[in-house]
Short mmCIF file of C-alpha atoms in Angstrom, two decimals:
data_model
loop_
_atom_site.label_atom_id
_atom_site.label_comp_id
_atom_site.label_asym_id
_atom_site.label_seq_id
_atom_site.Cartn_x
_atom_site.Cartn_y
_atom_site.Cartn_z
CA MET A 1 0.03 -0.01 0.21
CA SER A 2 1.26 3.58 -0.71
CA GLU A 3 2.10 5.84 2.15
CA GLU A 4 -0.66 7.95 0.89
CA PHE A 5 -3.47 6.02 1.71
CA ASP A 6 -5.10 4.11 4.68
CA PHE A 7 -6.43 1.59 3.08
CA ASP A 8 -5.58 -0.90 0.39
CA VAL A 9 -8.63 -1.75 -0.75
CA CYS A 10 -12.42 0.01 -0.41
CA ILE A 11 -15.33 -1.84 -1.53
CA ILE A 12 -18.21 0.33 -2.27
CA GLY A 13 -21.47 -1.87 -1.70
CA GLY A 14 -19.13 -3.90 0.50
CA ALA A 15 -21.91 -5.53 2.56
CA GLY A 16 -23.97 -6.76 -0.34
CA HIS A 17 -23.50 -10.28 -1.87
CA VAL A 18 -20.27 -9.61 -4.06
CA GLY A 19 -18.77 -6.92 -2.33
CA PHE A 20 -18.72 -8.81 0.85
CA PRO A 21 -17.33 -11.91 0.33
CA LEU A 22 -14.94 -10.19 -1.82
CA ALA A 23 -13.77 -7.82 1.12
CA VAL A 24 -13.23 -10.97 3.34
CA ALA A 25 -10.97 -12.47 0.60
CA PHE A 26 -8.75 -9.43 0.27
CA ALA A 27 -8.34 -9.36 4.07
CA SER A 28 -7.51 -13.12 4.22
CA ARG A 29 -4.69 -12.09 2.26
CA GLY A 30 -3.14 -9.49 4.38
CA LEU A 31 -4.61 -6.28 2.71
CA LYS A 32 -6.08 -3.50 5.06
CA VAL A 33 -9.47 -3.38 3.74
CA CYS A 34 -12.44 -1.06 4.38
CA ILE A 35 -15.86 -1.60 3.57
CA TYR A 36 -18.24 1.35 2.50
CA ASP A 37 -22.02 0.75 2.44
CA ILE A 38 -25.16 2.48 2.90
CA ASN A 39 -26.82 -0.27 4.61
CA GLY A 40 -26.03 0.76 8.38
CA PRO A 41 -27.24 -2.29 10.16
CA ALA A 42 -25.59 -4.79 7.50
CA VAL A 43 -22.19 -2.89 8.10
CA GLU A 44 -22.75 -3.13 11.82
CA GLN A 45 -23.52 -6.70 11.99
CA ILE A 46 -20.04 -7.45 9.78
CA LEU A 47 -18.18 -5.40 12.40
CA GLY A 48 -19.69 -7.52 14.80
CA GLY A 49 -18.44 -10.67 13.50
CA ARG A 50 -21.50 -12.04 12.01
CA ALA A 51 -22.26 -12.65 8.16
CA PRO A 52 -25.03 -10.77 6.83
CA PHE A 53 -26.60 -13.40 4.81
CA LEU A 54 -25.50 -16.92 4.16
CA GLU A 55 -22.47 -17.68 2.69
CA PRO A 56 -20.41 -21.01 3.49
CA GLY A 57 -16.56 -20.60 4.60
CA VAL A 58 -17.06 -16.97 5.36
CA GLN A 59 -17.28 -16.83 8.83
CA ALA A 60 -13.71 -18.00 10.00
CA PRO A 61 -11.84 -15.50 7.42
CA LEU A 62 -14.49 -12.96 8.92
CA GLU A 63 -13.84 -13.13 12.06
CA ALA A 64 -9.71 -13.63 11.61
CA ALA A 65 -9.73 -10.18 9.38
CA LEU A 66 -11.53 -8.51 12.37
CA ALA A 67 -8.95 -9.77 15.07
CA ALA A 68 -6.00 -9.07 12.79
CA GLY A 69 -7.46 -5.40 11.79
CA THR A 70 -7.14 -5.76 8.02
CA LEU A 71 -11.07 -5.24 7.63
CA VAL A 72 -13.07 -2.31 9.06
CA GLY A 73 -16.50 -0.56 7.65
CA GLY A 74 -18.71 1.99 8.12
CA THR A 75 -21.37 4.21 6.28
CA ASP A 76 -18.90 7.57 5.99
CA PRO A 77 -18.25 7.95 2.30
CA ASP A 78 -14.88 9.52 3.26
CA VAL A 79 -12.72 5.88 2.95
CA VAL A 80 -13.29 6.17 -0.26
CA SER A 81 -10.22 9.35 -0.95
CA ARG A 82 -7.85 7.19 1.87
CA SER A 83 -8.11 4.18 -0.34
CA GLU A 84 -5.69 3.04 -2.72
CA HIS A 85 -8.23 1.04 -4.63
CA VAL A 86 -11.79 1.77 -5.11
CA VAL A 87 -13.72 -1.42 -5.75
CA VAL A 88 -17.22 -0.21 -7.38
CA VAL A 89 -20.19 -3.07 -6.30
CA VAL A 90 -23.20 -1.42 -8.12
CA GLY A 91 -25.73 -3.65 -9.83
CA THR A 92 -27.49 -2.70 -13.25
CA PRO A 93 -31.19 -2.86 -12.69
CA VAL A 94 -33.92 -3.96 -14.95
CA ASP A 95 -37.03 -2.07 -14.44
CA GLN A 96 -40.68 -3.31 -15.16
CA HIS A 97 -40.54 -2.78 -18.86
CA LEU A 98 -37.49 -5.17 -18.66
CA SER A 99 -34.99 -2.15 -19.87
CA PRO A 100 -32.13 -1.77 -18.02
CA ASP A 101 -31.02 1.36 -16.23
CA PRO A 102 -27.38 1.96 -17.86
CA GLU A 103 -26.61 5.28 -15.89
CA ALA A 104 -26.96 3.12 -12.32
CA VAL A 105 -23.31 2.50 -12.50
CA PRO A 106 -22.22 6.42 -13.61
CA ARG A 107 -24.76 7.56 -11.65
CA ALA A 108 -23.60 6.22 -8.18
CA LEU A 109 -19.90 6.90 -9.11
CA GLY A 110 -20.91 10.56 -10.40
CA ALA A 111 -21.85 11.02 -6.83
CA LEU A 112 -18.43 9.77 -5.42
CA LEU A 113 -16.20 11.86 -7.72
CA GLY A 114 -15.52 14.59 -5.32
CA ARG A 115 -13.87 11.92 -3.13
CA LEU A 116 -11.33 10.22 -5.86
CA ARG A 117 -8.01 11.33 -5.98
CA LYS A 118 -4.73 11.29 -8.05
CA GLY A 119 -2.65 7.63 -7.15
CA GLN A 120 -5.96 5.56 -7.12
CA LEU A 121 -7.18 2.48 -9.55
CA VAL A 122 -11.05 2.51 -9.99
CA VAL A 123 -12.42 -1.24 -10.22
CA LEU A 124 -15.88 -1.61 -11.97
CA ARG A 125 -17.01 -5.18 -10.27
CA SER A 126 -20.71 -5.50 -11.33
CA THR A 127 -22.07 -6.93 -14.59
CA VAL A 128 -22.61 -3.46 -16.66
CA PHE A 129 -24.52 -2.69 -19.51
CA PRO A 130 -22.25 -2.69 -22.65
CA GLY A 131 -20.90 0.63 -22.74
CA VAL A 132 -20.85 1.37 -19.35
CA THR A 133 -17.14 1.35 -18.73
CA ARG A 134 -16.42 3.73 -21.04
CA ARG A 135 -19.02 5.84 -20.10
CA VAL A 136 -17.48 5.95 -16.71
CA GLU A 137 -14.13 6.38 -17.99
CA GLN A 138 -15.26 9.66 -19.54
CA LEU A 139 -17.03 10.38 -16.71
CA VAL A 140 -13.80 10.09 -14.34
CA ALA A 141 -11.59 11.46 -16.61
CA SER A 142 -13.25 14.98 -16.79
CA VAL A 143 -12.56 15.37 -13.21
CA HIS A 144 -9.81 13.09 -12.68
CA PRO A 145 -7.62 12.61 -15.87
CA ASP A 146 -4.71 10.99 -13.70
CA LEU A 147 -7.07 8.11 -12.14
CA ASP A 148 -6.88 4.71 -13.56
CA LEU A 149 -9.76 2.46 -14.00
CA ALA A 150 -10.57 -1.00 -14.96
CA PHE A 151 -13.72 -3.79 -15.13
CA CYS A 152 -13.17 -7.09 -13.54
CA PRO A 153 -16.18 -8.79 -13.24
CA GLU A 154 -17.39 -10.99 -10.56
CA ARG A 155 -17.51 -14.50 -11.89
CA ILE A 156 -18.49 -16.39 -8.37
CA ALA A 157 -21.79 -18.43 -8.17
CA GLU A 158 -23.53 -17.17 -4.76
CA GLY A 159 -22.55 -19.81 -2.18
CA HIS A 160 -19.49 -20.76 -3.45
CA ALA A 161 -17.96 -17.41 -3.01
CA MET A 162 -14.84 -18.37 -0.75
CA THR A 163 -13.54 -21.09 -3.13
CA GLU A 164 -14.55 -19.52 -6.30
CA LEU A 165 -12.88 -16.11 -5.16
CA PHE A 166 -9.05 -18.19 -4.96
CA SER A 167 -9.98 -20.68 -7.73
CA LEU A 168 -11.42 -19.26 -10.74
CA PRO A 169 -9.63 -16.98 -13.19
CA GLN A 170 -10.13 -13.09 -13.01
CA ILE A 171 -10.87 -11.07 -16.09
CA VAL A 172 -8.91 -7.82 -16.35
CA ALA A 173 -10.24 -5.54 -18.28
CA ALA A 174 -8.62 -2.07 -18.99
CA ARG A 175 -7.58 0.68 -21.76
CA THR A 176 -4.32 1.39 -20.45
CA PRO A 177 -1.25 -1.08 -19.51
CA ARG A 178 -0.61 0.86 -16.09
CA ALA A 179 -4.30 0.17 -15.14
CA THR A 180 -4.42 -3.40 -16.47
CA GLU A 181 -0.92 -4.22 -14.37
CA ARG A 182 -2.44 -2.49 -11.36
CA ALA A 183 -5.84 -4.55 -11.58
CA GLY A 184 -3.94 -8.05 -12.33
CA ALA A 185 -1.80 -7.27 -9.46
CA LEU A 186 -4.68 -6.47 -7.18
CA PHE A 187 -7.04 -9.53 -8.02
CA GLY A 188 -3.77 -11.82 -8.15
CA THR A 189 -3.75 -11.49 -4.49
CA LEU A 190 -6.56 -13.80 -4.90
CA THR A 191 -5.78 -16.22 -7.99
CA GLY A 192 -2.97 -16.98 -10.15
CA SER A 193 -4.93 -16.95 -13.28
CA ILE A 194 -5.48 -13.59 -14.79
CA ILE A 195 -7.14 -12.88 -18.16
CA GLU A 196 -6.78 -9.61 -19.94
CA MET A 197 -9.35 -8.29 -22.07
CA GLN A 198 -10.61 -4.91 -23.55
CA PRO A 199 -13.42 -3.57 -21.71
CA GLU A 200 -16.31 -4.07 -23.91
CA GLU A 201 -14.73 -7.63 -24.53
CA ALA A 202 -14.94 -8.13 -20.98
CA GLU A 203 -18.61 -6.72 -20.63
CA LEU A 204 -19.99 -9.18 -23.23
CA ALA A 205 -17.92 -12.13 -21.89
CA LYS A 206 -19.88 -11.58 -18.57
CA LEU A 207 -23.39 -10.97 -20.17
CA PHE A 208 -22.69 -13.60 -22.29
CA THR A 209 -21.87 -16.25 -19.53
CA ASN A 210 -24.95 -15.57 -17.64
CA ALA A 211 -27.00 -15.87 -20.67
CA TRP A 212 -25.81 -19.21 -21.79
CA ARG A 213 -26.77 -20.64 -18.44
CA TYR A 214 -30.55 -19.02 -18.73
CA ILE A 215 -30.62 -20.57 -21.93
CA LYS A 216 -29.28 -24.06 -20.74
CA PHE A 217 -31.64 -24.03 -17.92
CA ALA A 218 -34.64 -23.13 -20.51
CA ALA A 219 -33.72 -25.72 -22.82
CA ALA A 220 -34.11 -28.32 -19.73
CA ASN A 221 -37.37 -26.64 -18.42
CA GLN A 222 -38.69 -26.99 -22.27
CA TYR A 223 -37.69 -30.60 -22.65
CA PHE A 224 -39.16 -31.04 -19.25
CA MET A 225 -42.77 -29.78 -20.36
CA ILE A 226 -42.47 -31.55 -23.88
CA ALA A 227 -42.02 -35.07 -22.20
CA ASN A 228 -44.17 -34.15 -19.02
CA ASP A 229 -47.34 -33.32 -21.46
CA LEU A 230 -46.60 -36.99 -23.24
CA GLY A 231 -47.08 -38.55 -19.69
CA LEU A 232 -43.23 -39.25 -19.53
CA ASP A 233 -40.44 -38.42 -17.12
CA PHE A 234 -37.92 -35.84 -17.93
CA ALA A 235 -35.58 -36.85 -15.07
CA ARG A 236 -35.33 -40.50 -16.36
CA ILE A 237 -34.70 -39.15 -19.81
CA ARG A 238 -32.07 -37.35 -18.95
CA GLU A 239 -30.39 -39.73 -17.13
CA ALA A 240 -30.31 -41.81 -19.62
CA MET A 241 -29.17 -38.99 -22.09
CA MET A 242 -25.92 -38.02 -19.87
CA GLU A 243 -24.71 -41.96 -18.88
CA ASP A 244 -21.27 -42.14 -20.22
CA TYR A 245 -22.15 -39.62 -22.83
CA PRO A 246 -20.04 -36.27 -22.94
CA ARG A 247 -21.78 -34.60 -25.11
CA THR A 248 -25.16 -33.88 -22.78
CA ALA A 249 -22.95 -34.21 -19.96
CA ASP A 250 -23.82 -30.12 -19.22
CA LEU A 251 -27.31 -30.77 -19.82
CA PRO A 252 -29.12 -29.26 -16.55
CA GLY A 253 -32.32 -30.44 -14.34
CA ALA A 254 -35.48 -28.96 -14.68
CA GLY A 255 -36.43 -26.18 -12.17
CA PHE A 256 -36.76 -22.76 -11.35
CA ALA A 257 -33.75 -20.16 -13.12
CA ALA A 258 -34.01 -17.31 -10.85
CA GLY A 259 -32.12 -15.29 -8.91
CA PRO A 260 -30.91 -11.62 -9.67
CA CYS A 261 -28.15 -12.62 -12.32
CA LEU A 262 -29.41 -14.43 -15.13
CA PHE A 263 -32.86 -13.00 -16.19
CA LYS A 264 -31.32 -9.57 -15.62
CA ASP A 265 -28.26 -10.03 -18.00
CA THR A 266 -29.82 -11.93 -20.30
CA MET A 267 -32.43 -8.85 -20.61
CA GLN A 268 -29.73 -6.47 -20.75
CA LEU A 269 -28.34 -8.25 -23.91
CA ALA A 270 -31.67 -8.28 -25.32
CA SER A 271 -31.95 -4.21 -24.46
CA VAL A 272 -28.22 -3.82 -26.66
CA THR A 273 -29.56 -5.53 -29.38
CA GLY A 274 -32.67 -3.36 -29.64
CA GLY A 275 -35.10 -6.09 -29.07
CA ALA A 276 -33.42 -8.86 -31.36
CA PHE A 277 -32.13 -11.65 -29.05
CA ALA A 278 -34.76 -14.05 -29.79
CA LEU A 279 -32.97 -16.99 -27.72
CA GLY A 280 -32.64 -14.53 -24.52
CA HIS A 281 -36.72 -13.73 -25.28
CA SER A 282 -37.53 -17.55 -25.58
CA ALA A 283 -35.54 -18.73 -22.37
CA MET A 284 -37.15 -16.07 -20.46
CA LEU A 285 -40.86 -17.02 -21.71
CA VAL A 286 -40.05 -20.70 -20.80
CA ASN A 287 -38.49 -19.99 -17.43
CA GLU A 288 -40.42 -17.40 -16.37
CA GLY A 289 -43.30 -19.55 -17.42
CA LEU A 290 -42.29 -22.60 -15.47
CA PRO A 291 -44.44 -21.96 -12.28
CA ASP A 292 -47.54 -21.23 -14.30
CA TYR A 293 -47.23 -24.43 -16.27
CA LEU A 294 -46.97 -26.27 -13.11
CA VAL A 295 -50.04 -24.79 -11.57
CA LYS A 296 -51.75 -25.78 -14.85
CA ARG A 297 -50.53 -29.05 -14.56
CA MET A 298 -51.55 -29.59 -10.63
CA GLU A 299 -55.42 -28.02 -11.71
CA GLN A 300 -55.43 -31.30 -13.77
CA ARG A 301 -54.80 -33.75 -10.73
CA HIS A 302 -56.21 -31.58 -7.71
CA ASP A 303 -59.33 -29.92 -7.02
CA LEU A 304 -56.86 -26.69 -6.05
CA PHE A 305 -59.74 -24.57 -5.58
CA SER A 306 -60.82 -26.24 -2.40
CA GLN A 307 -57.18 -27.03 -1.36
CA THR A 308 -54.39 -25.71 0.77
CA VAL A 309 -51.09 -25.82 -1.06
CA GLY A 310 -47.85 -25.71 0.82
CA ILE A 311 -44.47 -24.42 -1.17
CA LEU A 312 -41.38 -25.83 0.56
CA GLY A 313 -38.72 -23.36 -0.36
CA MET A 314 -38.63 -20.00 -1.31
CA ALA A 315 -35.02 -18.76 -1.65
CA PHE A 316 -34.26 -18.61 -5.10
CA LYS A 317 -31.58 -21.67 -4.89
CA ALA A 318 -31.03 -24.60 -2.45
CA GLU A 319 -29.07 -23.74 0.40
CA SER A 320 -29.97 -19.83 0.63
CA ASP A 321 -31.21 -17.36 2.28
CA ASP A 322 -31.61 -15.12 -0.53
CA ARG A 323 -34.86 -14.97 -2.40
CA ARG A 324 -34.15 -12.19 -4.39
CA SER A 325 -36.02 -12.97 -8.10
CA SER A 326 -37.21 -16.07 -6.76
CA LEU A 327 -39.67 -17.88 -8.81
CA SER A 328 -41.11 -19.46 -5.66
CA TYR A 329 -43.10 -16.51 -5.36
CA ARG A 330 -44.62 -15.97 -8.91
CA LEU A 331 -45.80 -19.72 -8.09
CA LYS A 332 -47.17 -18.50 -4.86
CA ARG A 333 -48.93 -15.59 -6.65
CA VAL A 334 -50.39 -17.87 -9.40
CA LEU A 335 -51.91 -20.26 -6.61
CA ALA A 336 -53.17 -17.71 -4.50
CA PHE A 337 -55.47 -16.98 -7.22
CA ARG A 338 -55.99 -20.71 -7.87
CA ALA A 339 -55.74 -22.40 -4.85
CA GLN A 340 -58.14 -21.74 -1.51
CA ARG A 341 -55.04 -20.85 0.39
CA VAL A 342 -50.99 -21.13 0.33
CA LEU A 343 -48.60 -21.74 2.79
CA THR A 344 -44.76 -20.90 2.63
CA THR A 345 -41.77 -22.43 4.40
CA ASP A 346 -37.93 -21.88 4.07
CA PRO A 347 -35.25 -22.79 6.45
CA TYR A 348 -33.12 -20.39 5.53
CA VAL A 349 -35.02 -17.39 4.79
CA THR A 350 -35.49 -14.81 7.57
CA ASP A 351 -36.92 -11.65 6.09
CA ASP A 352 -39.90 -12.65 4.83
CA PRO A 353 -42.97 -12.64 7.82
CA GLU A 354 -45.40 -14.50 5.74
CA LEU A 355 -43.67 -17.99 6.30
CA VAL A 356 -44.81 -20.56 8.57
CA PRO A 357 -42.94 -23.43 10.44
CA LEU A 358 -42.48 -26.69 8.31
CA GLU A 359 -44.81 -28.43 10.77
CA GLN A 360 -47.48 -25.98 10.06
CA VAL A 361 -47.08 -26.63 6.34
CA LEU A 362 -47.27 -30.38 6.37
CA ALA A 363 -50.06 -30.45 9.06
CA GLU A 364 -52.41 -27.98 6.93
CA ALA A 365 -51.30 -28.61 3.23
CA ASP A 366 -53.17 -31.14 0.97
CA VAL A 367 -50.34 -30.86 -1.54
CA LEU A 368 -46.77 -29.92 -1.50
CA VAL A 369 -44.45 -27.70 -4.42
CA ILE A 370 -40.57 -28.20 -3.76
CA GLY A 371 -39.80 -24.26 -4.79
CA ALA A 372 -36.21 -24.40 -3.52
CA PRO A 373 -34.62 -27.63 -3.68
CA HIS A 374 -33.14 -27.50 0.06
CA ALA A 375 -31.89 -30.95 0.77
CA GLN A 376 -33.68 -31.24 3.79
CA TYR A 377 -37.06 -31.80 1.76
CA ALA A 378 -35.34 -34.75 -0.06
CA ASP A 379 -35.84 -37.16 2.62
CA LEU A 380 -38.97 -35.43 3.91
CA VAL A 381 -41.37 -38.17 5.30
CA THR A 382 -45.11 -37.03 4.31
CA ASP A 383 -47.83 -38.72 2.68
CA LEU A 384 -49.08 -35.68 0.46
CA PRO A 385 -48.52 -35.55 -3.19
CA VAL A 386 -45.41 -33.75 -3.67
CA VAL A 387 -45.00 -31.67 -7.12
CA ASP A 388 -41.13 -32.09 -7.47
CA VAL A 389 -39.92 -30.50 -10.79
CA TRP A 390 -36.47 -31.01 -9.33
CA ASP A 391 -36.48 -34.86 -9.18
CA LEU A 392 -35.08 -33.72 -5.42
CA ARG A 393 -36.18 -36.81 -3.68
CA GLY A 394 -35.37 -39.20 -6.55
CA ASN A 395 -39.00 -40.03 -7.45
CA GLY A 396 -39.06 -38.32 -11.13
CA SER A 397 -40.05 -35.08 -12.27
CA LEU A 398 -43.62 -36.05 -13.94
CA THR A 399 -46.43 -33.86 -12.23
#
């Protein structure tokens, strides 16, 4: 760290799902890290030694970093000017019209321009709309022409951050050799594999990655619907397709493709193409339509209008407490109109006051649907019919 700065790294948005594990990872490598976040309660929780959300493997290095004094945090933006490297973790939201806000990141950084100073490296970390890096470069250069700037997109899967931050190659994209070298050195403290790109290439690489995953999930869900409508079990068919056959080894199982990234980033590509991303739009229709499809199938087998449906799992993925963009909530909305009553439960989610204990769901429901494939539902003992699109329980996915 330069003698001009108090901190090696400041993570703007450092109490969130991307910023927090990154801050702990850097601190675990001996860097002096400061978390800056407007979410005061989350910052206080971190400084108290408790992660603000589930992230396996983060607790021990968090406690060690706090004890060593390599991790601090607060809500005062003054720390930005005291840090040699400023990592910006601000997402690009998609509105109700499925249009991204490309000014979200420039707007957030623009509010902090007065805090930036000579000698710093600014790193954009979140997924951005194509062209945002250049927009931010222009914005920063208009006030601080001597600053370095890079785009280094996060590549982790939620729940695997404390493994993947150290094992996955890190993309480093910058316009100048000096910025590329500085960003590579920063992330080189975490991983020995650095991939250098131009900013526009890196922006698309990140969006293509998430859209590709979303499209693969849509293919699996479409296959499930086709097989299911023919009275056949997609899980059994998929197992046969994959057995000792490498060309289908990456075929996902059916299930809800949700969360804060895949849908949003696919819609960003749709927007940048002027609505010409047919594959992305088709994937969206399939994945977002899966809850509706399941309810229609349930209506064929059950008198939902007079029954109580229990949804098991409201997080967007297994073993997670994150319910952002979870399709279990879309399922709940559809069932609220089609069924007499809907009960929801989740062993990890803590911020939904409508959740009830699992025991109550099992006692009062007439039919169950697995919304999030938490492992504890795999061996759940019940005589109730279970709609299991995931084939979590090993009984097939036929509904």
